[in-house]
Each structure stands twice: as structure tokens, then as C-alpha cells.
CSV table of C-alpha atoms and ligand atoms in Angstrom, one decimal:
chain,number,residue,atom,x,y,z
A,1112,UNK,CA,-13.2,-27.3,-34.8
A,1113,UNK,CA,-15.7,-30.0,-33.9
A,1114,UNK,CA,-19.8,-30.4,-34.2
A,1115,UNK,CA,-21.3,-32.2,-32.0
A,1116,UNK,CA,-24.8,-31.8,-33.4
A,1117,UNK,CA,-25.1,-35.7,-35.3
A,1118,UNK,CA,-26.8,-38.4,-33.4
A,1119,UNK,CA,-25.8,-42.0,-33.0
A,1120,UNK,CA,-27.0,-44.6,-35.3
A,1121,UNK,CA,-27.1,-47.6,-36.6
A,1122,UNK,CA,-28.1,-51.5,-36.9
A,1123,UNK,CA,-28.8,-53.2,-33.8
A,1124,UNK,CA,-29.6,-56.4,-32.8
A,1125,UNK,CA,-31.7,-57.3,-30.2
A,1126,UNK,CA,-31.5,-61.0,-30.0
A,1127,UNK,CA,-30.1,-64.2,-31.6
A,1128,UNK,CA,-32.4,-63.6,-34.5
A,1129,UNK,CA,-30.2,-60.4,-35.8
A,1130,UNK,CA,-27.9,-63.0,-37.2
A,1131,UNK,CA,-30.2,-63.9,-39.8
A,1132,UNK,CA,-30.4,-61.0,-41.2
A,1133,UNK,CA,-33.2,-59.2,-37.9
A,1134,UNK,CA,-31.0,-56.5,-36.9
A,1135,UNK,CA,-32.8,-53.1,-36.6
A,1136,UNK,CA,-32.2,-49.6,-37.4
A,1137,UNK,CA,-32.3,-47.3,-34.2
A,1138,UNK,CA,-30.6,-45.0,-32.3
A,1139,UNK,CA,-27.9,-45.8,-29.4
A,1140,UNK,CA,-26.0,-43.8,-26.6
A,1141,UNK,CA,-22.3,-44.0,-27.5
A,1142,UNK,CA,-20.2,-43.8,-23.9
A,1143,UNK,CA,-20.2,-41.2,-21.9
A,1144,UNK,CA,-17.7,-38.8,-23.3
A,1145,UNK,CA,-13.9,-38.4,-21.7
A,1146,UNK,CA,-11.3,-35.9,-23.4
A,1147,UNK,CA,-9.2,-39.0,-24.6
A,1148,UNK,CA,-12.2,-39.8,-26.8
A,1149,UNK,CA,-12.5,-39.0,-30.9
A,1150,UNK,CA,-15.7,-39.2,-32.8
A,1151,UNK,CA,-15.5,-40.5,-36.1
A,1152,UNK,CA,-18.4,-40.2,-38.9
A,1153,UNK,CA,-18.3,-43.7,-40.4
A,1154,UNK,CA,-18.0,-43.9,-44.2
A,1155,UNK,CA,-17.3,-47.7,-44.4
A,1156,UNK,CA,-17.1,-50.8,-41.9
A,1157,UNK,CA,-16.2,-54.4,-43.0
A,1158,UNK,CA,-18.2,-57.1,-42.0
A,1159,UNK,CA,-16.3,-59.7,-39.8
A,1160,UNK,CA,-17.5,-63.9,-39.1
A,1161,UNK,CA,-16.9,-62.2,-35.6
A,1162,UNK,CA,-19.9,-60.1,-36.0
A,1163,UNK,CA,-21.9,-63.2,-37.0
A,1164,UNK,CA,-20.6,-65.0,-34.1
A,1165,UNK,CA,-21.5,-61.9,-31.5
A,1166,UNK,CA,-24.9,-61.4,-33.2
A,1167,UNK,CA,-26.4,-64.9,-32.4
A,1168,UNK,CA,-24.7,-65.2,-28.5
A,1169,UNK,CA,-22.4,-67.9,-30.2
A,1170,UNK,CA,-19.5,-67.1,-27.8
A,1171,UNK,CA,-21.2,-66.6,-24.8
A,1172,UNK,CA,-24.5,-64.1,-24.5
A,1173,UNK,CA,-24.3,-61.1,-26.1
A,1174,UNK,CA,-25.0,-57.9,-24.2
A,1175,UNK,CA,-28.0,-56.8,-26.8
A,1176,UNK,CA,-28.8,-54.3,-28.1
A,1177,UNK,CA,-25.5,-55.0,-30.1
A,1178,UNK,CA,-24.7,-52.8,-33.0
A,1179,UNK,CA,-21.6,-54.8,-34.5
A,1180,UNK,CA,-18.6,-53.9,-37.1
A,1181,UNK,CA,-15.5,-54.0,-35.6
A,1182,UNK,CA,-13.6,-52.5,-39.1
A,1183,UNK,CA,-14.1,-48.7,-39.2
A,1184,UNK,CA,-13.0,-46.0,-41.3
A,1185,UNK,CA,-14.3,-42.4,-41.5
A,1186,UNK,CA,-13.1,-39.1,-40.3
A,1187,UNK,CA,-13.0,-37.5,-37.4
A,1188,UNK,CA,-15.8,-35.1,-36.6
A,1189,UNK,CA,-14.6,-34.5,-32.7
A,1190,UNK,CA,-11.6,-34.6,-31.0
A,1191,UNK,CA,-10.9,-34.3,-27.0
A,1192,UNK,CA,-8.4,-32.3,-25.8
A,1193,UNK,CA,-6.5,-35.2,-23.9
A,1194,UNK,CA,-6.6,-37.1,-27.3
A,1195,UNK,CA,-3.5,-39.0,-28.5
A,1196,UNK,CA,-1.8,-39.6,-31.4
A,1197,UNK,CA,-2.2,-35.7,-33.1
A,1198,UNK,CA,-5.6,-36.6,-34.6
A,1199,UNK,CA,-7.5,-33.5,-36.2
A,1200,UNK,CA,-11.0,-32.8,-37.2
A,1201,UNK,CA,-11.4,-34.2,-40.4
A,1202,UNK,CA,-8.8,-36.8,-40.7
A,1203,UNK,CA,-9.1,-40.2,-42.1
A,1204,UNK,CA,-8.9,-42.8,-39.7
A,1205,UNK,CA,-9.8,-46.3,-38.4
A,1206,UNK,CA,-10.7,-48.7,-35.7
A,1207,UNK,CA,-10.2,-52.6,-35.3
A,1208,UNK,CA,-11.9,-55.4,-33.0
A,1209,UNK,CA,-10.1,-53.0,-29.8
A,1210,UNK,CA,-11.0,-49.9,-28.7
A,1211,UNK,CA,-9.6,-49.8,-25.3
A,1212,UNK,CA,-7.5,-51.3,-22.7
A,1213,UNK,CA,-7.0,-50.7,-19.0
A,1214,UNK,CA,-3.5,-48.7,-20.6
A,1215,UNK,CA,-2.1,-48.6,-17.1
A,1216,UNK,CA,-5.0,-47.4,-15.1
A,1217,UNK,CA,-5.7,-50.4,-13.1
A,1218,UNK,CA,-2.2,-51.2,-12.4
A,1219,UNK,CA,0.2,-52.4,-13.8
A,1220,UNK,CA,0.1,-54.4,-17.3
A,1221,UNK,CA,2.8,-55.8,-18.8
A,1222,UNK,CA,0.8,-56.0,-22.0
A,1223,UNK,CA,-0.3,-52.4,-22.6
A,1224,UNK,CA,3.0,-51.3,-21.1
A,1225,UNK,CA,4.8,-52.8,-23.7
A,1226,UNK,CA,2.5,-51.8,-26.9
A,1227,UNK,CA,0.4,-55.6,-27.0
A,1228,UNK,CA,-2.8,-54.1,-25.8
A,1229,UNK,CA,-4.6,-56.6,-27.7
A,1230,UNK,CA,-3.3,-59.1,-24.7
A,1231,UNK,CA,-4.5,-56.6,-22.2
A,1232,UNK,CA,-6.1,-59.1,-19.9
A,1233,UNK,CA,-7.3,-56.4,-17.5
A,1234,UNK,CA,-9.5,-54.5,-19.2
A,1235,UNK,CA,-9.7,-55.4,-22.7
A,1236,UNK,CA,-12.8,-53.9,-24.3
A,1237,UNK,CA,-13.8,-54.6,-27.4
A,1238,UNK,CA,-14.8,-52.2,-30.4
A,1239,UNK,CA,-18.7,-53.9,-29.9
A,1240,UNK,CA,-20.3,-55.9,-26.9
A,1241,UNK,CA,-18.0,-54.5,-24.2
A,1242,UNK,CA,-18.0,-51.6,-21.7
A,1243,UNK,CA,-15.4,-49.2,-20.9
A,1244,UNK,CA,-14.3,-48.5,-17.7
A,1245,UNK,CA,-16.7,-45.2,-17.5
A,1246,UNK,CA,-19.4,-47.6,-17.5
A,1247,UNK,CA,-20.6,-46.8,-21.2
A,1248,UNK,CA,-21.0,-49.6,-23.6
A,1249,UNK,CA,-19.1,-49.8,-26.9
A,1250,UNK,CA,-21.4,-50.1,-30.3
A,1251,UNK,CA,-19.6,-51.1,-33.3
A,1252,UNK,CA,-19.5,-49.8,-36.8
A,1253,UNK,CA,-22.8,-50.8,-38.6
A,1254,UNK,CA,-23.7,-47.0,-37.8
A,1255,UNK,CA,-23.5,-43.7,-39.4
A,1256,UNK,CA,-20.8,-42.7,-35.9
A,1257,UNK,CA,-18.5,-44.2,-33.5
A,1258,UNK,CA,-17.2,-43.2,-29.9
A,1259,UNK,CA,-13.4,-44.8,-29.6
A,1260,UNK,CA,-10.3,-43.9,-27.1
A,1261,UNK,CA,-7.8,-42.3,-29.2
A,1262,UNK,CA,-5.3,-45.0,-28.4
A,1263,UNK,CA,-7.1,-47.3,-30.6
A,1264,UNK,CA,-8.1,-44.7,-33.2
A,1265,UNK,CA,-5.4,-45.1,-36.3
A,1266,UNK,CA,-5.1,-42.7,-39.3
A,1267,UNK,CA,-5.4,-44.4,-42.7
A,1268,UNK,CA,-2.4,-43.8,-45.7
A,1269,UNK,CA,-3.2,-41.2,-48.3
A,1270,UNK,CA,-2.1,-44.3,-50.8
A,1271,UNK,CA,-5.2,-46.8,-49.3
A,1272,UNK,CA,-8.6,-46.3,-50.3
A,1273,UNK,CA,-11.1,-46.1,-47.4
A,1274,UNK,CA,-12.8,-49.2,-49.0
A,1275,UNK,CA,-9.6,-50.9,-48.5
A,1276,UNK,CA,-8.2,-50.4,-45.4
A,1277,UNK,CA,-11.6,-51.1,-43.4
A,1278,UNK,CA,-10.9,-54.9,-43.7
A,1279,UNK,CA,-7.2,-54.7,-42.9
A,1280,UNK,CA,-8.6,-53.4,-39.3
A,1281,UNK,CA,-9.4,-56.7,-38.3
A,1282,UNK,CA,-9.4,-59.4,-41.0
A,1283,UNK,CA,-6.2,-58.0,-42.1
A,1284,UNK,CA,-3.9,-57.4,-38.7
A,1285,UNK,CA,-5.2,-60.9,-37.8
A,1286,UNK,CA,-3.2,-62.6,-40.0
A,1287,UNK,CA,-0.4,-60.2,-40.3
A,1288,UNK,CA,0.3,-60.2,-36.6
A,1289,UNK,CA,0.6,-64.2,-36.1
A,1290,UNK,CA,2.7,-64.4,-39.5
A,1291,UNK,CA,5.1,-61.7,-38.6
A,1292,UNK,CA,5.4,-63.3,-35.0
A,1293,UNK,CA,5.7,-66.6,-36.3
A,1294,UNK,CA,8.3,-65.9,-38.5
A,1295,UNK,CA,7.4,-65.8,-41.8
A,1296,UNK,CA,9.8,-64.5,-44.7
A,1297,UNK,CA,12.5,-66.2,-46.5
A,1298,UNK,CA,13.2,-69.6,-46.4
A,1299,UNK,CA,9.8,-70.5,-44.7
A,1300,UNK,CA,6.7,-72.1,-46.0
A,1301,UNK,CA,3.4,-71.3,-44.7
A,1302,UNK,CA,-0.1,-72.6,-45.0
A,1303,UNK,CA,-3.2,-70.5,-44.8
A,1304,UNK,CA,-6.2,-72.5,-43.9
A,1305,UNK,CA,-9.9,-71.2,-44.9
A,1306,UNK,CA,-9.5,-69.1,-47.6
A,1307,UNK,CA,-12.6,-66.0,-46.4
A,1308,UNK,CA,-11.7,-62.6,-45.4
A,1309,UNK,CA,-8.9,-63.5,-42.6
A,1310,UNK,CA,-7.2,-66.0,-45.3
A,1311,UNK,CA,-7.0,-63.9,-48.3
A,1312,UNK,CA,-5.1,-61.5,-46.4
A,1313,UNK,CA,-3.1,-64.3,-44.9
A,1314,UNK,CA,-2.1,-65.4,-48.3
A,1315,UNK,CA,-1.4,-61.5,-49.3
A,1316,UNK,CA,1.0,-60.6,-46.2
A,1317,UNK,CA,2.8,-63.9,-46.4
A,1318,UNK,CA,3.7,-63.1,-49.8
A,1319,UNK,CA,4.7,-59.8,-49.3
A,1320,UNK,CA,6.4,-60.9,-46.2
A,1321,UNK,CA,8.8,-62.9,-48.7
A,1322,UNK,CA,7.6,-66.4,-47.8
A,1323,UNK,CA,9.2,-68.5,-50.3
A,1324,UNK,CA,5.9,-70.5,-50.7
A,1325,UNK,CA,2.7,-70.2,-49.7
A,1326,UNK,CA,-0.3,-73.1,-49.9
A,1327,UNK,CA,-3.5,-72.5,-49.3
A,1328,UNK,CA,-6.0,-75.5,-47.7
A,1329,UNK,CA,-9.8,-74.9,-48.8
A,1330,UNK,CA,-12.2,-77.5,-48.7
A,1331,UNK,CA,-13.4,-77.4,-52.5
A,1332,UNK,CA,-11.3,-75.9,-55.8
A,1333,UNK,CA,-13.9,-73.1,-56.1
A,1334,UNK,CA,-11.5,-70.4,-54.8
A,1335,UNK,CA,-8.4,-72.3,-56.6
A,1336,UNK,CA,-8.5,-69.7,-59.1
A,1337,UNK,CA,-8.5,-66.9,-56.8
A,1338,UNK,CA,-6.4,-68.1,-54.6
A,1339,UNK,CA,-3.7,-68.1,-57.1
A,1340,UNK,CA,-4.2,-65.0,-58.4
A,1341,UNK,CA,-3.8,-63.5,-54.5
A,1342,UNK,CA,-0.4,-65.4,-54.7
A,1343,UNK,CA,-0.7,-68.3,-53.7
A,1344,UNK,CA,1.7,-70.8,-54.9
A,1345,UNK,CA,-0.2,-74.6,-54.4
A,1346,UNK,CA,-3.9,-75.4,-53.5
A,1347,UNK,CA,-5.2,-78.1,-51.4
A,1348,UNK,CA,-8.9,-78.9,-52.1
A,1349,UNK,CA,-9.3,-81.2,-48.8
A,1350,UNK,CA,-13.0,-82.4,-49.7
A,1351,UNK,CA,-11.9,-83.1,-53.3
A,1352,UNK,CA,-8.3,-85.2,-52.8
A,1353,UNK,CA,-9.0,-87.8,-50.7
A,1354,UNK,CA,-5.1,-88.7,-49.9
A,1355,UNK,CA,-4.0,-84.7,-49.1
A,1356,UNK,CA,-2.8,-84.8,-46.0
A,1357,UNK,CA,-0.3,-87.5,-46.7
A,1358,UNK,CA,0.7,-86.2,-50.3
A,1359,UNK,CA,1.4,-82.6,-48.4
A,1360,UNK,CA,2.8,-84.3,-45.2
A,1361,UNK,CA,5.6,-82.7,-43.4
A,1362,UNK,CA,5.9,-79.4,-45.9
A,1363,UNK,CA,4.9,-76.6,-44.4
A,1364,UNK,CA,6.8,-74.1,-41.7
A,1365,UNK,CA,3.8,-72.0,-40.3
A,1366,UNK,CA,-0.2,-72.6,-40.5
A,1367,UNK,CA,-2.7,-70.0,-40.1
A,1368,UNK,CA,-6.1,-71.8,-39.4
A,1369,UNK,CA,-9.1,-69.2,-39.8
A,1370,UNK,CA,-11.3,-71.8,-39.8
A,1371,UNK,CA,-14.7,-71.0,-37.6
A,1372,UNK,CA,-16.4,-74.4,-37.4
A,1373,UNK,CA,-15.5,-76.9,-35.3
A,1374,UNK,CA,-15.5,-79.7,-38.1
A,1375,UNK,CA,-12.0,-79.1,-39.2
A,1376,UNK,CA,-9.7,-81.9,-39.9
A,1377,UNK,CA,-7.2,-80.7,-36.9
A,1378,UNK,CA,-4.9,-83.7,-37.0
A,1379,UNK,CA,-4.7,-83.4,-40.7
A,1380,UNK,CA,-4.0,-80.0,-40.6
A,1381,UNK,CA,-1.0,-80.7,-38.2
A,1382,UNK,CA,0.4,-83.2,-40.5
A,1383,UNK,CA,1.0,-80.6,-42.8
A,1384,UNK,CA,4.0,-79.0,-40.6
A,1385,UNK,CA,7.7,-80.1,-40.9
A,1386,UNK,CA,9.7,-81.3,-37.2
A,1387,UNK,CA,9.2,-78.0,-34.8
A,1388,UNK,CA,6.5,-76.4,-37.0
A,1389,UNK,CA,3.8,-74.0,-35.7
A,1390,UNK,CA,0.4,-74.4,-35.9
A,1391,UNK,CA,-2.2,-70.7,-35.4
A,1392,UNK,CA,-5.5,-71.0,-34.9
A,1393,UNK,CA,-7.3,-67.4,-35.1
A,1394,UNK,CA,-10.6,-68.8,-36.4
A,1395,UNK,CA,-13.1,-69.3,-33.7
A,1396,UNK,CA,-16.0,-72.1,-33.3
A,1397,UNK,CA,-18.4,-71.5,-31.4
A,1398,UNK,CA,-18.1,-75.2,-30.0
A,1399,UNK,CA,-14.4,-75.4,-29.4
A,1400,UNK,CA,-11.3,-77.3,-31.6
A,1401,UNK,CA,-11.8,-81.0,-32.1
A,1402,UNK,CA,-9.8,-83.5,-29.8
A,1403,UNK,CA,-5.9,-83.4,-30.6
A,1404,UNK,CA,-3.8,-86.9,-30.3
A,1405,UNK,CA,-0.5,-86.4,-28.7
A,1406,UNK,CA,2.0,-88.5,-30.4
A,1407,UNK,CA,2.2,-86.5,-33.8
A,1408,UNK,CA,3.0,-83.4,-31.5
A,1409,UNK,CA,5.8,-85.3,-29.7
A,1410,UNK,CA,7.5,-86.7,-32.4
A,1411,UNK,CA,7.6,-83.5,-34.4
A,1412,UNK,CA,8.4,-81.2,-31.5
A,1413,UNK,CA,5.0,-79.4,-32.9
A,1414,UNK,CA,3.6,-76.1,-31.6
A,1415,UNK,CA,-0.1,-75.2,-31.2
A,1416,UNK,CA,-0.9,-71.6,-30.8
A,1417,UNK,CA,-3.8,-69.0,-30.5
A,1418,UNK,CA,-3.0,-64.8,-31.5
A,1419,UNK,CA,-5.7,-62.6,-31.2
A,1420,UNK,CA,-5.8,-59.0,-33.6
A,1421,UNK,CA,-3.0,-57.0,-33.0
A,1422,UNK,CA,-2.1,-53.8,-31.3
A,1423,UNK,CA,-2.7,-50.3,-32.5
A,1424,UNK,CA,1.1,-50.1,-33.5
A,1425,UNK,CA,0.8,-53.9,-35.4
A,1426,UNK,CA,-2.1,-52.0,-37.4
A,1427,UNK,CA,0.2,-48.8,-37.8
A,1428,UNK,CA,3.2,-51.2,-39.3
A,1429,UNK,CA,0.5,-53.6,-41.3
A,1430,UNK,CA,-0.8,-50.7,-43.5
A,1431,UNK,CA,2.5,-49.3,-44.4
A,1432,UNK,CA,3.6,-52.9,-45.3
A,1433,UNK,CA,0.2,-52.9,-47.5
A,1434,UNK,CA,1.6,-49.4,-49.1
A,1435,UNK,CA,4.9,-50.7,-50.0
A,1436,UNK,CA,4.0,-54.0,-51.1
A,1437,UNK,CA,0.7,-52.5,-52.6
A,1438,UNK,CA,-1.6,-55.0,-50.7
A,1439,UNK,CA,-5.0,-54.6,-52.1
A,1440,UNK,CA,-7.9,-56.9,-50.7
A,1441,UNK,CA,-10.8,-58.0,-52.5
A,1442,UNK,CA,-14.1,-56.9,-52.1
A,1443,UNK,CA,-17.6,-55.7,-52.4
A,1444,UNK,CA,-19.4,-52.9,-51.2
A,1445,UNK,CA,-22.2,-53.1,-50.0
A,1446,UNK,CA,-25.0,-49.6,-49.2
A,1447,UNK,CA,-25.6,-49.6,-45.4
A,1448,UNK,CA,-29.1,-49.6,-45.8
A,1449,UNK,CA,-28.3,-53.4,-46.6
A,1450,UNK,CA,-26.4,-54.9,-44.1
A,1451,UNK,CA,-29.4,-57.6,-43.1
A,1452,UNK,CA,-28.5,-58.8,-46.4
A,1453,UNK,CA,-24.8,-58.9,-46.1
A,1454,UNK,CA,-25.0,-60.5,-42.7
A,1455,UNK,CA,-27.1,-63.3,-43.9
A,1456,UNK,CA,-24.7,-63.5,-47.4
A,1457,UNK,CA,-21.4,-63.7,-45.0
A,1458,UNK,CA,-23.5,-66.5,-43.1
A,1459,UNK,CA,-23.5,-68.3,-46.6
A,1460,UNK,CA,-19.8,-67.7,-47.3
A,1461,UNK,CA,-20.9,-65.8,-50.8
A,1462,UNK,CA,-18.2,-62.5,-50.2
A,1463,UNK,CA,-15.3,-62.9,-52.5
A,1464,UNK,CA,-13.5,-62.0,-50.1
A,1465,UNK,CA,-14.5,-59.5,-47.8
A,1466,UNK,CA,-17.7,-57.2,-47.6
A,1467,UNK,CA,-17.4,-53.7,-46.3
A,1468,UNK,CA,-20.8,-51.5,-45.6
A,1469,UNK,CA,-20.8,-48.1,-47.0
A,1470,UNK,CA,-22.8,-45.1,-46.3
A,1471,UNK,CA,-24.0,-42.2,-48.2
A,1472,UNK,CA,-21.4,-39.2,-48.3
A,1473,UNK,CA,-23.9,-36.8,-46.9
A,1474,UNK,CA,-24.1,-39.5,-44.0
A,1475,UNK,CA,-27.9,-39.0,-43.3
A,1476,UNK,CA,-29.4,-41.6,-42.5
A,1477,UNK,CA,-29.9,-43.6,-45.7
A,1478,UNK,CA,-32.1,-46.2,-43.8
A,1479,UNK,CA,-34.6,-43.7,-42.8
A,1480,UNK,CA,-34.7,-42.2,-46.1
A,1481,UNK,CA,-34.4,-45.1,-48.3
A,1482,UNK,CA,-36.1,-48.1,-46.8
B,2999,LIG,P1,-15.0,-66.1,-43.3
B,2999,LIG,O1,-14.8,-65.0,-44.3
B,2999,LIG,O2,-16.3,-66.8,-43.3
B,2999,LIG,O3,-13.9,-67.2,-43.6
B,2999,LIG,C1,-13.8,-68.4,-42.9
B,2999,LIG,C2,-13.3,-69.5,-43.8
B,2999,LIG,O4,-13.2,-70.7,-43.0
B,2999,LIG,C3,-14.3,-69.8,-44.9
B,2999,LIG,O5,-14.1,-69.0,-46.0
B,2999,LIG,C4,-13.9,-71.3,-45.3
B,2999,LIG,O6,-12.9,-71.3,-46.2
B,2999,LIG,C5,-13.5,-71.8,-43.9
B,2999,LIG,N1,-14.5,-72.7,-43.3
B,2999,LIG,C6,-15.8,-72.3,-42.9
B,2999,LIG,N2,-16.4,-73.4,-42.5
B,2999,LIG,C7,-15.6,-74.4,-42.6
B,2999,LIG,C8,-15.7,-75.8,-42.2
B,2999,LIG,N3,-16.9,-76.3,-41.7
B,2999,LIG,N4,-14.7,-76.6,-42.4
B,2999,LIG,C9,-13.5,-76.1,-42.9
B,2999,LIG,N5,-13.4,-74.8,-43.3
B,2999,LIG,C10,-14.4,-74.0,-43.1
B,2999,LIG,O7,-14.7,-65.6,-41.8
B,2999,LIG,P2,-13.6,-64.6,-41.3
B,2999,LIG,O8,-14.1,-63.2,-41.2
B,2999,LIG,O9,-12.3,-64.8,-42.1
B,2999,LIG,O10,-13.4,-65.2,-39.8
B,2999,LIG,C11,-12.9,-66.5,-39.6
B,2999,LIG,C12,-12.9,-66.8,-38.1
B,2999,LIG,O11,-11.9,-66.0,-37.5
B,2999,LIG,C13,-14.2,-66.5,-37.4
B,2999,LIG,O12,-14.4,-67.5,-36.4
B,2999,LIG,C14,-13.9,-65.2,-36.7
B,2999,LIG,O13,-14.6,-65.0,-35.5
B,2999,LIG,C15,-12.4,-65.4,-36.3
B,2999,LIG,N6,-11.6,-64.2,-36.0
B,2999,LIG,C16,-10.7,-64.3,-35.1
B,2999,LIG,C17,-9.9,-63.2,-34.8
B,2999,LIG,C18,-8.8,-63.3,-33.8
B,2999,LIG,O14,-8.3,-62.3,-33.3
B,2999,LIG,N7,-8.3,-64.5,-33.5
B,2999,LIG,C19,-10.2,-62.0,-35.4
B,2999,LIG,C20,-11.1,-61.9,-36.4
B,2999,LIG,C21,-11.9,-63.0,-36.7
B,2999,LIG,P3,-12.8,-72.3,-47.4
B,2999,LIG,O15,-14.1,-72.0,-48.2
B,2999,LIG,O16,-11.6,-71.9,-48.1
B,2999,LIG,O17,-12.8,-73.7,-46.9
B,3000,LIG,ZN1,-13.1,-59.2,-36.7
């Protein structure tokens, strides 16, 4: 069963100026659509600092108009008949930052051969601002429906809440892909830098990972509280402690940076590991990392590395870690018909610690109707 009689909505940018809160309700043209293809009728969509960053051209001009939200849930409203993964009309699904990959069909890639499509470095096309290889550009979730290749189209536990699992899509598998990589679990000690939407799942995974500690850096002690209530087990307020980096020297096992500005104290950061500790920067400035000095890396045997998302199947294995160890993030929601707002509170760091967009059950459009 399938209808195909809903058109494609939502809030688009149309220049640097959407980032501050100009984005624009209109209509789109999803891709061109191929049998591998699902339609999904969007009930919520987390808002991402990557949506910020795409929004004002801060990693490279954007292709506008750009309808962004990369952390979809709704339910499937079409299905093609070369879809994978036994999705149904009506199921409950979600899409992350990725919704396709060249999956074989320019060649051969190791990454998508071996279930890392998130490294496909053929044809990696993200969930907003790319185009798939029929041509058709992707629009994100700020929109009453999305147009995603099965492959990246994941069904959501009974046991999460829609609400829920929308920032696990990206914010979540983020962090859960570079800690499970990296390591983490008993015996290891890990540090979660930047406590926003990517770091309050970091500190949530690591515990339920079975880190034996986990120490969060922020730069004031406003999130202390918070931050201990997630799990964490020690707080560093860099702006407020003036000799942190040498009281904390040489403790931790694993970092997970999510810092987005390039202002960080880097080499600080790095002082923070133990002899052959890894360092994981996921956040990303717009203007690059600072400079890094070599001589703390060679005498510690350090190692600086980058992870981006995570696959369809890290997704798959991240929400049934969230069901076991009942991983439940923190946030607001926030009515569609306000998403200039939410953009420009994000911008301000006010979500505590993600926000996710929600439209109207009967799905019309709320903007239309309301504003
Ligand atoms: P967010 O909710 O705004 O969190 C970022 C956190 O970084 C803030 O809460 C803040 O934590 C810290 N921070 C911000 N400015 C800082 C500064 N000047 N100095 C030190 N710390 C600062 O954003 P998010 O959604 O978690 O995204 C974080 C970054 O990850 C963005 O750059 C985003 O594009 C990127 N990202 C990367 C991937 C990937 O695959 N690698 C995926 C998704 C997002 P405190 O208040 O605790 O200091
Ligand atoms: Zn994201």
C-alpha cells in the first residue's frame, strides 16, 4: 500500500542568512524516484551544529536552496519494490547525516563492501546538500517528507520513543562509533570534550560501554550538574581552573573532542591522555584545528584521529545498545513551525542537550496554517 498524493516541504535556506534564523518555508523536488527508494512522512528531526555549519556556507558553499536536518524519524508512506531491509508502509524508521553511497556501483569500494559506508569516498552523499547519483539533490529533514535509499533507511525499536531516537541518528552514532572503535569499556578512561548534543551522548555510551571512568572537559561548571547526572564521573571547567591541564595530566585513555570552534586548547587537551592514548576529534570548525607541537606526541607515543557518523549497521547496533542499557538523551521539542528559532537558540548553545523539531500528527502543513 502506498500514497503518493503528499507534496515535499519544508524549511529552506537560500543563503548564508538562513543561519540566523532566515530560512523559508516552501516547497522542494525530492530526487527523482528509483525502486530502491522509501518515502518517509517526518514526525521529528533533531537539529545538528552540522546544520548550522551547512546553513551559513561555513564548510565550503552550500548548494542553496538547502533544507537541512540530517536526524529523521517518521514512517514510511512509500516503499519501492527493489527496497532493502523488509521495510513496510507504515513502519517507524530513521535516517542519519548519510543517505547514500556509491554501494558498489562505481566499482569497487572497500568501504561499502565491507558495511563502513560512512567512509565511502566515491560517492558519499549526504542526507542534505548532496546529490545522488541520479542527478537529484538530497533535502534534509526540516520538512514534513523525505526521499532516502533504503540502505540508509533504519527502523526504530518499539522500546525508543520517536523523540528519542532522532538525535541518536547523528549526534548519537557519532560518538558511539569512535568510542566503540577506540576501545572503550573496562579498564579504560575516557574524556568527552564539549558537553552539547554529540557530548552528552558521548558521556551516555561510554558509560554504558563500561568505561571505568568518564570526565567530561566544558569550559564553565554550568553543565557540572548535568553532566553528572548523565554519568559522568569528574568535571573539568577549563575557563574556571586555571592549572587543569596539569592537575588532569596524563589520566585519560580515549578523548572525544566535539568541539566546533577553532579556539580549543588542543595541546591541553592532549595532555590529558596517558603514554599511547588516542585523541578523536568529531567536532568541526569551520577554520580548521589550531597548530599541534610535536614533542608531547613523540614522547607519549600519542594518536590523533578524525571518525565521521557511522554506518547504517553502527546505527542498527547503537540503538539496541540504547535499549539494553536504556540510553535516553535529553531534550526539547520544539513545533516545526519554529525551527528559525531553534536554529538561532542552537547558534547560542541554549538546548540542554539536543533539540528535535516536531510536526503536527496530521502532518499538514503547520507553517501554512499556523504562521
Ligand atoms: P553543540 O551541541 O553546539 O555542542 C558543541 C559543544 O562544543 C558545545 O556545547 C560546547 O561545550 C563546545 N564548544 C563550543 N564552542 C566552543 C569553544 N569556543 N571552545 C570550547 N568548546 C566549545 O554541537 P553538536 O551538534 O554537538 O556538534 C558539535 C560539532 O560536531 C559540530 O562542529 C558538528 O558539525 C560536528 N559533527 C561532526 C560529525 C562527524 O561525523 N564528525 C557529526 C555530527 C556533528 P561546552 O559548553 O561544554 O564547553
Ligand atoms: Zn549531524
Amino acid at each position: 500500500m502506498s500514497s503518493t498524493d503528499y507534496k515535499f516541504e519544508g524549511w529552506l535556506g537560500f543563503d548564508k542568512s538562513a543561519a540566523e534564523g532566515n530560512m523559508k518555508w516552501a516547497e522542494f523536488e525530492p530526487k527523482p524516484w528509483e525502486e530502491t527508494d522509501v518515502d518517509i512522512k517526518i514526525t521529528h528531526c533533531g537539529i545538528c551544529g552540522s546544520d548550522l555549519h551547512t546553513l551559513r556556507s561555513g564548510w565550503g558553499p552550500t548548494n542553496y536552496p538547502c533544507c537541512v536536518g540530517h536526524e529523521i524519524v517518521g514512517t514510511v508512506v512509500r516503499v519501492g519494490s527493489k527496497a532493502e531491509g523488509g521495510l513496510k508502509f507504515g513502519d517507524r524508521v530513521g535516517v542519519g547525516a548519510q543517505s547514500d553511497s556509491c554501494q558498489g556501483r562505481k566499482g569497487d569500494c572497500e568501504a561499502c563492501a565491507s558495511g563502513m559506508e560512512n567512509y565511502c569516498g566515491v560517492h558519499h552523499v549526504g542526507t542534505y546538500n548532496g546529490v545522488y547519483l541520479n542527478g537529484g539533490k538530497s533535502y534534509g529533514g526540516y520538512a514534513l517528507y523525505n526521499r532516502a535509499p533504503s540502505r540508509f533507511v533504519v527502523k526504530i525499536p518499539d522500546a525508543i520513543s520517536s523523540a528519542d531516537a532522532a538525535p541518536m541518528l547523528c549526534g548519537g552514532v557519532t560518538t558511539y562509533a569512535p568510542l566503540k572503535n577506540h576501545g572503550t569499556g573496562p579498564g579504560k578512561t575516557v574524556g568527552i570534550i564539549g558537553l552539547g548534543g554529540l557530548g552528552h551522548f558521548g558521556v551516555m555510551w561510554a558509560k554504558a560501554l563500561k568505561a571505568d571512568k568518564v570526565v567530561v572537559v566544558s569550559r564553565t561548571s554550568a553543565k557540572k550538574e548535568d553532566a553528572l547526572k548523565m554519568g559522568a564521573d569528574e568535571f573539568i571547567a577549563t575557563a574556571e581552573e586555571p592549572d587543569w591541564a596539569k592537575k588532569h595530566a596524563s589520566t585519560l585513555d580515549i578523548i572525544v573532542c566535539t568541539v566546533s570552534s577553532s579556539s580549543m586548547p588542543l595541546m591541553q587537551y592532549l595532555s590529558l591522555l596517558r603514554f599511547d592514548g588516542t585523541f578523536v576529534q568529531v567536532g568541526a570548525p569551520e577554520d580548521g584545528l589550531p597548530t599541534i607541537q610535536q614533542f608531547p606526541l613523540i614522547f607519549k607515543r600519542l594518536k590523533i584521529t578524525g571518525s565521521l557518523i557511522g554506518s547504517p549497521d553502527d546505527i542498527r547496533e547503537m540503538l539496541a545498545l540504547a535499549v539494553d542499557a536504556k540510553v535516553k538523551p535529553w531534550i526539547q521539542e520544539v513545533p516545526m513551525k519554529d525551527a528559525n528559532k531553534a536554529i538561532v537558540d542552537m547558534e547560542a548553545g541554549k538546548p540542554r542537550y539536543r533539540s528535535v523539531l516536531v510536526n503536527e500528527p496530521q502532518g499538514v502543513s503547520q507553517v501554512k496554517a499556523g504562521l
